[in-house]
Each structure stands twice: as structure tokens, then as C-alpha cells.
Amino acid sequence: MQLDDLYREVIMDHYQHPRNQGKLDGDAVSVDLRNPSCGDEITLQLRVSEDGIVEDVVFQGSGCSISMASASMMTEAIKGQPVDKALEIAKEFRGMVRGESPEDVDIGELEALHGVSKFPARIKCATLAWQALEKAVRHEEE
Ligand code: FES
């Protein structure tokens, strides 16, 4: 199997079977974001422990396969991580899809979305959930 085929399978698997989709009760920070270029939306909820660990993160929304797969993969990548590490992964991921040189942070299967860098119109799709994450963290820190 070619690497691109494998990446495509990973993306479709997350799109068809999204991880951590749902709603959190209680004190989670909630962020709604819309991709202005298509109108697709995401709601991200984040719960961070007192010692700065991402305890839980879920999302809901509607969007293309890239946006939903990216959100699903993001939740898996950051759950259980310190917030600082989650932001580091976010920075690395954004750099990768923009075609910038990576810092060499291990982003695991998120690598599957690296091909987005060849399609500038899709960068907003891939980064929607990540923008929501960064906004949620800022809110958390206020
Ligand atoms: Fe709307 Fe991708 S086309 S998020």
C-alpha cells in the first residue's frame, strides 16, 4: 500500500468513525467556530485539570472530511497531555499544513493530513478544530 493510500484511509476512518464526538457537562470551556469560507461549524469543549492536563476534549459539528477527521485526530492527540504540549502539537500541525518547516515534534497519525499543504483552500478546513483549541486554552487561562 502506498503511503498516500494509508493516509487517505486514516482520514476516512476518523471521518466515518469520529473519536471523542459529543458534549461535556459541567465546567468545560466551550468554543464555537465557523469556517468563513464554507460556513461549516465546530463546537469544541475542553476540560483542563488544576495541574494543567487536558482531562477531556470533545467536539461536535458539521464539515468536510478533512475538518472532521482533523478534529477527531486532534482530540486523540491531546487528551491526557499537558496543555503546553497540546499547544506545541497545535503549532507543529499548523506549520505542517501550511507547508512550513516542522520543529520535529512527533504528531503521530496527524501526519496523514500533511497533503493539505498542497491545497491552500483546505488549510482552513484542517485548522478549524485547532483554532478552536487555541481559543479554548486562552479562555481557560483567563
Ligand atoms: Fe467546510 Fe472544509 S469545506 S470545513
Coordinates of C-alpha atoms and ligand atoms in Angstrom, one line a residue:
M1 CA 0.0 0.0 0.0
Q2 CA 1.3 3.5 -0.9
L3 CA 1.8 5.9 1.9
D4 CA -0.8 8.3 0.4
D5 CA -3.4 5.5 0.4
L6 CA -2.7 4.8 4.0
Y7 CA -3.1 8.4 4.9
R8 CA -6.3 8.6 3.0
E9 CA -7.6 5.5 5.0
V10 CA -6.7 7.1 8.3
I11 CA -8.5 10.3 7.3
M12 CA -11.6 8.4 6.1
D13 CA -11.6 6.3 9.3
H14 CA -11.7 9.3 11.5
Y15 CA -14.3 11.0 9.4
Q16 CA -16.6 8.0 9.4
H17 CA -15.9 7.0 13.0
P18 CA -15.1 10.2 14.8
R19 CA -13.4 9.9 18.2
N20 CA -14.5 12.0 21.1
Q21 CA -17.5 13.4 19.5
G22 CA -20.1 14.6 21.9
K23 CA -20.8 17.0 24.7
L24 CA -19.4 17.6 28.2
D25 CA -21.4 18.7 31.2
G26 CA -20.3 20.9 33.9
D27 CA -17.3 23.3 33.9
A28 CA -15.8 22.6 30.4
V29 CA -14.8 25.5 28.3
S30 CA -16.9 25.6 25.1
V31 CA -15.9 27.3 21.9
D32 CA -17.9 27.6 18.7
L33 CA -16.1 28.4 15.5
R34 CA -17.2 28.8 11.9
N35 CA -15.1 28.4 8.8
P36 CA -16.0 31.6 7.0
S37 CA -15.1 30.2 3.6
C38 CA -17.8 27.5 3.7
G39 CA -20.0 28.1 6.7
D40 CA -19.1 24.8 8.4
E41 CA -19.1 24.9 12.2
I42 CA -17.4 23.2 15.1
T43 CA -18.1 23.3 18.8
L44 CA -15.1 22.2 20.9
Q45 CA -15.3 21.6 24.6
L46 CA -12.2 21.3 26.7
R47 CA -11.7 20.4 30.4
V48 CA -8.3 21.1 31.9
S49 CA -7.3 19.8 35.4
E50 CA -5.9 22.0 38.0
D51 CA -2.4 20.8 37.2
G52 CA -2.8 21.7 33.6
I53 CA -3.6 18.4 32.0
V54 CA -6.2 18.1 29.2
E55 CA -8.6 15.9 31.1
D56 CA -11.2 15.7 28.4
V57 CA -11.9 17.2 25.0
V58 CA -14.8 16.6 22.7
F59 CA -16.3 18.1 19.6
Q60 CA -19.5 18.4 17.6
G61 CA -20.1 19.9 14.2
S62 CA -20.6 19.5 10.6
G63 CA -17.9 19.8 7.9
C64 CA -15.9 18.2 5.2
S65 CA -13.9 15.0 5.8
I66 CA -10.7 17.0 6.4
S67 CA -12.2 19.2 9.1
M68 CA -13.9 16.4 10.9
A69 CA -11.0 14.0 10.7
S70 CA -8.7 16.7 11.8
A71 CA -10.9 17.4 14.9
S72 CA -11.1 13.7 15.7
M73 CA -7.4 13.2 15.4
M74 CA -6.7 16.3 17.4
T75 CA -8.8 15.1 20.4
E76 CA -6.9 11.8 20.4
A77 CA -3.5 13.6 20.2
I78 CA -4.1 16.0 23.1
K79 CA -6.2 14.1 25.6
G80 CA -4.2 13.3 28.7
Q81 CA -1.4 15.7 27.6
P82 CA -0.2 18.8 29.4
V83 CA -1.8 21.9 27.9
D84 CA 1.7 23.2 26.9
K85 CA 2.3 20.0 24.9
A86 CA -1.1 20.3 23.3
L87 CA -0.2 23.8 22.1
E88 CA 3.1 22.5 20.8
I89 CA 1.3 19.9 18.8
A90 CA -1.1 22.5 17.5
K91 CA 1.8 24.7 16.4
E92 CA 3.5 21.8 14.7
F93 CA 0.3 20.7 13.0
R94 CA -0.5 24.2 11.7
G95 CA 3.1 24.6 10.4
M96 CA 2.8 21.2 8.6
V97 CA -0.4 22.0 6.8
R98 CA 0.9 25.4 5.8
G99 CA 3.9 23.8 4.3
E100 CA 6.3 25.4 6.8
S101 CA 9.3 23.6 8.1
P102 CA 8.4 21.5 11.2
E103 CA 10.1 21.7 14.6
D104 CA 10.3 17.9 14.7
V105 CA 7.6 17.5 17.3
D106 CA 6.1 14.0 17.0
I107 CA 2.4 14.4 15.9
G108 CA 1.7 10.8 15.3
E109 CA -1.0 10.0 12.8
L110 CA -1.8 13.7 12.3
E111 CA 0.9 13.3 9.7
A112 CA -1.8 11.9 7.5
L113 CA -3.1 15.4 6.9
H114 CA 0.3 16.7 5.6
G115 CA -1.0 16.6 2.0
V116 CA -3.4 19.5 2.8
S117 CA -0.4 21.9 2.3
K118 CA -0.8 21.3 -1.4
F119 CA -4.3 22.6 -1.3
P120 CA -4.3 26.1 0.3
A121 CA -8.1 26.3 0.2
R122 CA -8.3 23.3 2.5
I123 CA -5.9 24.7 5.2
K124 CA -8.8 26.4 7.0
C125 CA -10.7 23.1 7.0
A126 CA -7.7 21.3 8.6
T127 CA -7.0 24.0 11.2
L128 CA -10.6 24.8 12.3
A129 CA -10.6 22.5 15.3
W130 CA -7.1 23.6 16.2
Q131 CA -8.1 27.3 16.2
A132 CA -11.0 26.3 18.5
L133 CA -8.5 24.5 20.7
E134 CA -6.2 27.6 21.0
K135 CA -9.2 29.8 21.7
A136 CA -10.4 27.4 24.4
V137 CA -7.0 27.3 26.1
R138 CA -6.8 31.1 26.1
H139 CA -10.3 31.2 27.7
E140 CA -9.2 28.6 30.2
E141 CA -6.2 30.7 31.2
E142 CA -8.2 33.9 31.7
Ligands
FES1 FE1 -16.1 23.4 5.2 FE2 -13.9 22.0 4.9 S1 -15.3 22.7 3.4 S2 -14.7 22.9 6.7

